C-alpha cells in the first residue's frame, strides 16, 4: 500500500475545485483548458482556468482528472495553489511545489505532480497561442511508445528534478514502466545529461563572467540556476560541512529564494545561522547570482 500523507487523503476524499468552467461572454474574461495524459495510459488531467485578461490573473481553476489517489489530490492541490496568481507566477509552479503542498508524494507517484505542472503549462500556452505540440522543450523523438513520452520531455524532467536513475524517470513520467523496451534509451539520456552536468560549471562560470561584465547581465534560466546551485552545494559547500559532521540538501528554488535542509550536526548546531549565511548564502551569491537569499526549512 502507498504511504499517503494526511493532506493527500484530505484532497482525495474532499477534492477542491473539481469540474469544468463553462464558457462565458463576460467581458474581459477568458476561459481556457489544458490537458495531458490519456485514459488509455491510466492518467488524464484537464485543467480549466478562468483568466482576467487585463491583469493576466487566474480568477478560478478547476480540474477533471482520471487517475489514482495521488492524481486526484495533485490536481486538487494545483487548483488551490494557482488561484489568484498571474500567469507568469503560475508558470513558476513546479511539480515539487505541488508535492510539497501535499506534504509529499510517494516517489513512485511523482508523475502525478508532473502531470499537474504540465497541464498548467499546456493551458497557459494554449491561452497565449503557443502550440504545445511544437513547444521546443517537449518536441523530439518518441522514446517510450507505451506512455507516449519523448526524449526531450525525459531530459527536461531529469534536469528539473535532478534524477539519476531509470527507476526515478519511470516514477516521474512513467516512461519505462510498461514493456521495458525503452529502458536502454532512458539510460542513454541519463548518461548524456550527467555528462552535460559535469561540463556545466566551467561553461556557466564563463557565461556568468561575461554577463557580469555587461551593464545588463543576462538572466540564467531556471534550469541553469538550479543546476549551478546544486553543483556549488555538492562540490564546494557539502564537503566542508561534512568534515564537521553536518550536511545540506537543496529543498527548493523559488525565484531568488533558495531553500535548504540543514542536516546532521548543522541541523542542531547553535551556529546554524552563521553556517547558512556565511558558508552557504555567501558562496552561492559569489558563484551563482548576487541576489540569492538562502533560507533553512525544517
Ligand atoms: S516503450 Fe517504454 S515501457 Fe514500453
Short mmCIF file of N, CA, C and O in Angstrom, two decimals, residues 160-210:
data_model
loop_
_atom_site.label_atom_id
_atom_site.label_comp_id
_atom_site.label_asym_id
_atom_site.label_seq_id
_atom_site.Cartn_x
_atom_site.Cartn_y
_atom_site.Cartn_z
N UNK A 160 15.21 19.08 -14.34
CA UNK A 160 14.47 19.88 -13.35
C UNK A 160 14.41 19.20 -11.99
O UNK A 160 14.32 19.87 -10.96
N UNK A 161 14.42 17.87 -11.98
CA UNK A 161 14.27 17.15 -10.71
C UNK A 161 15.55 16.44 -10.29
O UNK A 161 15.54 15.67 -9.33
N UNK A 162 16.63 16.69 -11.01
CA UNK A 162 17.92 16.10 -10.68
C UNK A 162 17.84 14.58 -10.57
O UNK A 162 18.34 13.98 -9.62
N UNK A 163 17.20 13.94 -11.53
CA UNK A 163 17.04 12.48 -11.49
C UNK A 163 18.31 11.80 -12.00
O UNK A 163 19.00 12.34 -12.87
N UNK A 164 18.60 10.63 -11.44
CA UNK A 164 19.82 9.94 -11.84
C UNK A 164 19.60 8.47 -12.22
O UNK A 164 20.51 7.83 -12.70
N UNK A 165 18.41 7.94 -11.97
CA UNK A 165 18.19 6.52 -12.28
C UNK A 165 16.96 6.33 -13.17
O UNK A 165 16.06 7.17 -13.19
N UNK A 166 16.95 5.20 -13.88
CA UNK A 166 15.81 4.87 -14.74
C UNK A 166 14.54 4.75 -13.90
O UNK A 166 13.46 5.18 -14.31
N UNK A 167 14.68 4.17 -12.72
CA UNK A 167 13.51 4.00 -11.85
C UNK A 167 12.88 5.35 -11.51
O UNK A 167 11.66 5.50 -11.50
N UNK A 168 13.72 6.33 -11.24
CA UNK A 168 13.18 7.67 -10.94
C UNK A 168 12.46 8.24 -12.15
O UNK A 168 11.40 8.85 -12.01
N UNK A 169 13.02 8.04 -13.34
CA UNK A 169 12.38 8.55 -14.56
C UNK A 169 10.99 7.92 -14.70
O UNK A 169 10.00 8.59 -15.00
N UNK A 170 10.90 6.62 -14.44
CA UNK A 170 9.60 5.94 -14.50
C UNK A 170 8.64 6.54 -13.48
O UNK A 170 7.46 6.76 -13.76
N UNK A 171 9.15 6.83 -12.28
CA UNK A 171 8.29 7.41 -11.25
C UNK A 171 7.76 8.79 -11.65
O UNK A 171 6.65 9.16 -11.30
N UNK A 172 8.57 9.54 -12.37
CA UNK A 172 8.20 10.94 -12.67
C UNK A 172 7.41 11.10 -13.96
O UNK A 172 6.60 12.00 -14.06
N UNK A 173 7.67 10.25 -14.98
CA UNK A 173 6.92 10.41 -16.25
C UNK A 173 6.35 9.10 -16.77
O UNK A 173 5.81 9.06 -17.87
N UNK A 174 6.51 8.03 -16.03
CA UNK A 174 6.01 6.70 -16.36
C UNK A 174 6.80 5.98 -17.45
O UNK A 174 6.62 4.79 -17.64
N UNK A 175 7.65 6.71 -18.19
CA UNK A 175 8.44 6.07 -19.26
C UNK A 175 9.23 4.91 -18.68
O UNK A 175 9.87 5.04 -17.64
N UNK A 176 9.18 3.77 -19.36
CA UNK A 176 9.92 2.60 -18.89
C UNK A 176 9.08 1.69 -18.01
O UNK A 176 9.51 0.59 -17.66
N UNK A 177 7.88 2.11 -17.68
CA UNK A 177 7.06 1.33 -16.75
C UNK A 177 6.15 0.32 -17.44
O UNK A 177 5.33 -0.31 -16.79
N UNK A 178 6.30 0.15 -18.77
CA UNK A 178 5.47 -0.81 -19.49
C UNK A 178 6.29 -2.00 -19.96
O UNK A 178 6.81 -2.77 -19.16
N UNK A 179 6.48 -2.09 -21.30
CA UNK A 179 7.17 -3.25 -21.86
C UNK A 179 8.66 -3.26 -21.54
O UNK A 179 9.31 -4.29 -21.59
N UNK A 180 9.21 -2.10 -21.26
CA UNK A 180 10.63 -2.03 -20.88
C UNK A 180 11.58 -1.87 -22.05
O UNK A 180 12.79 -1.76 -21.87
N UNK A 181 11.04 -1.81 -23.29
CA UNK A 181 11.95 -1.75 -24.44
C UNK A 181 12.66 -0.40 -24.56
O UNK A 181 13.61 -0.27 -25.32
N UNK A 182 12.21 0.61 -23.81
CA UNK A 182 12.85 1.94 -23.90
C UNK A 182 13.89 2.16 -22.80
O UNK A 182 14.47 3.24 -22.71
N UNK A 183 14.10 1.16 -21.94
CA UNK A 183 14.98 1.37 -20.79
C UNK A 183 16.40 1.78 -21.20
O UNK A 183 17.03 2.63 -20.57
N UNK A 184 16.89 1.17 -22.29
CA UNK A 184 18.25 1.50 -22.74
C UNK A 184 18.32 2.95 -23.19
O UNK A 184 19.28 3.67 -22.89
N UNK A 185 17.27 3.39 -23.90
CA UNK A 185 17.25 4.79 -24.36
C UNK A 185 17.21 5.75 -23.17
O UNK A 185 17.84 6.81 -23.19
N UNK A 186 16.45 5.39 -22.14
CA UNK A 186 16.38 6.26 -20.95
C UNK A 186 17.76 6.33 -20.28
O UNK A 186 18.21 7.39 -19.85
N UNK A 187 18.43 5.17 -20.23
CA UNK A 187 19.80 5.17 -19.65
C UNK A 187 20.72 6.08 -20.45
O UNK A 187 21.54 6.81 -19.89
N UNK A 188 20.57 6.06 -21.79
CA UNK A 188 21.41 6.93 -22.64
C UNK A 188 21.14 8.40 -22.33
O UNK A 188 22.06 9.22 -22.28
N UNK A 189 19.86 8.75 -22.15
CA UNK A 189 19.52 10.15 -21.86
C UNK A 189 20.11 10.55 -20.51
O UNK A 189 20.68 11.63 -20.36
N UNK A 190 19.99 9.66 -19.51
CA UNK A 190 20.56 9.96 -18.19
C UNK A 190 22.07 10.18 -18.27
O UNK A 190 22.62 11.10 -17.67
N UNK A 191 22.73 9.32 -19.07
CA UNK A 191 24.18 9.45 -19.21
C UNK A 191 24.55 10.76 -19.89
O UNK A 191 25.50 11.45 -19.49
N UNK A 192 23.76 11.14 -20.91
CA UNK A 192 24.06 12.39 -21.64
C UNK A 192 23.87 13.60 -20.72
O UNK A 192 24.69 14.53 -20.72
N UNK A 193 22.80 13.59 -19.92
CA UNK A 193 22.56 14.72 -19.01
C UNK A 193 23.67 14.78 -17.95
O UNK A 193 24.16 15.86 -17.61
N UNK A 194 24.09 13.60 -17.46
CA UNK A 194 25.16 13.58 -16.45
C UNK A 194 26.44 14.18 -17.03
O UNK A 194 27.16 14.94 -16.36
N UNK A 195 26.71 13.86 -18.29
CA UNK A 195 27.90 14.39 -18.96
C UNK A 195 27.80 15.93 -19.08
O UNK A 195 28.75 16.65 -18.82
N UNK A 196 26.61 16.39 -19.47
CA UNK A 196 26.41 17.84 -19.61
C UNK A 196 26.56 18.53 -18.26
O UNK A 196 27.13 19.62 -18.16
N UNK A 197 26.02 17.88 -17.20
CA UNK A 197 26.13 18.47 -15.86
C UNK A 197 27.60 18.61 -15.45
O UNK A 197 28.00 19.62 -14.88
N UNK A 198 28.39 17.58 -15.76
CA UNK A 198 29.79 17.61 -15.37
C UNK A 198 30.53 18.75 -16.06
O UNK A 198 31.44 19.37 -15.49
N UNK A 199 30.09 19.06 -17.30
CA UNK A 199 30.78 20.11 -18.05
C UNK A 199 30.21 21.49 -17.75
O UNK A 199 30.78 22.50 -18.14
N UNK A 200 29.07 21.52 -17.02
CA UNK A 200 28.35 22.78 -16.89
C UNK A 200 29.03 23.85 -16.02
O UNK A 200 29.00 25.02 -16.37
N UNK A 201 29.66 23.50 -14.87
CA UNK A 201 30.21 24.57 -14.04
C UNK A 201 31.16 25.49 -14.79
O UNK A 201 31.04 26.70 -14.71
N UNK A 202 32.07 24.91 -15.56
CA UNK A 202 33.04 25.73 -16.27
C UNK A 202 32.34 26.59 -17.32
O UNK A 202 32.62 27.78 -17.46
N UNK A 203 31.37 25.98 -18.02
CA UNK A 203 30.66 26.70 -19.07
C UNK A 203 29.83 27.85 -18.46
O UNK A 203 29.86 28.97 -18.94
N UNK A 204 29.13 27.54 -17.36
CA UNK A 204 28.31 28.56 -16.73
C UNK A 204 29.16 29.67 -16.11
O UNK A 204 28.82 30.83 -16.16
N UNK A 205 30.26 29.26 -15.51
CA UNK A 205 31.14 30.26 -14.90
C UNK A 205 31.59 31.27 -15.95
O UNK A 205 31.63 32.47 -15.71
N UNK A 206 31.91 30.76 -17.15
CA UNK A 206 32.34 31.64 -18.23
C UNK A 206 31.18 32.55 -18.65
O UNK A 206 31.35 33.75 -18.86
N UNK A 207 29.95 31.98 -18.73
CA UNK A 207 28.79 32.78 -19.12
C UNK A 207 28.49 33.85 -18.08
O UNK A 207 28.16 34.98 -18.41
N UNK A 208 28.62 33.49 -16.80
CA UNK A 208 28.34 34.45 -15.73
C UNK A 208 29.37 35.58 -15.76
O UNK A 208 29.03 36.75 -15.61
N UNK A 209 30.62 35.21 -15.98
CA UNK A 209 31.67 36.23 -16.05
C UNK A 209 31.38 37.22 -17.16
O UNK A 209 31.50 38.43 -16.98
N UNK A 210 30.94 36.71 -18.29
CA UNK A 210 30.61 37.59 -19.42
C UNK A 210 29.42 38.46 -19.05
O UNK A 210 29.42 39.67 -19.27
#
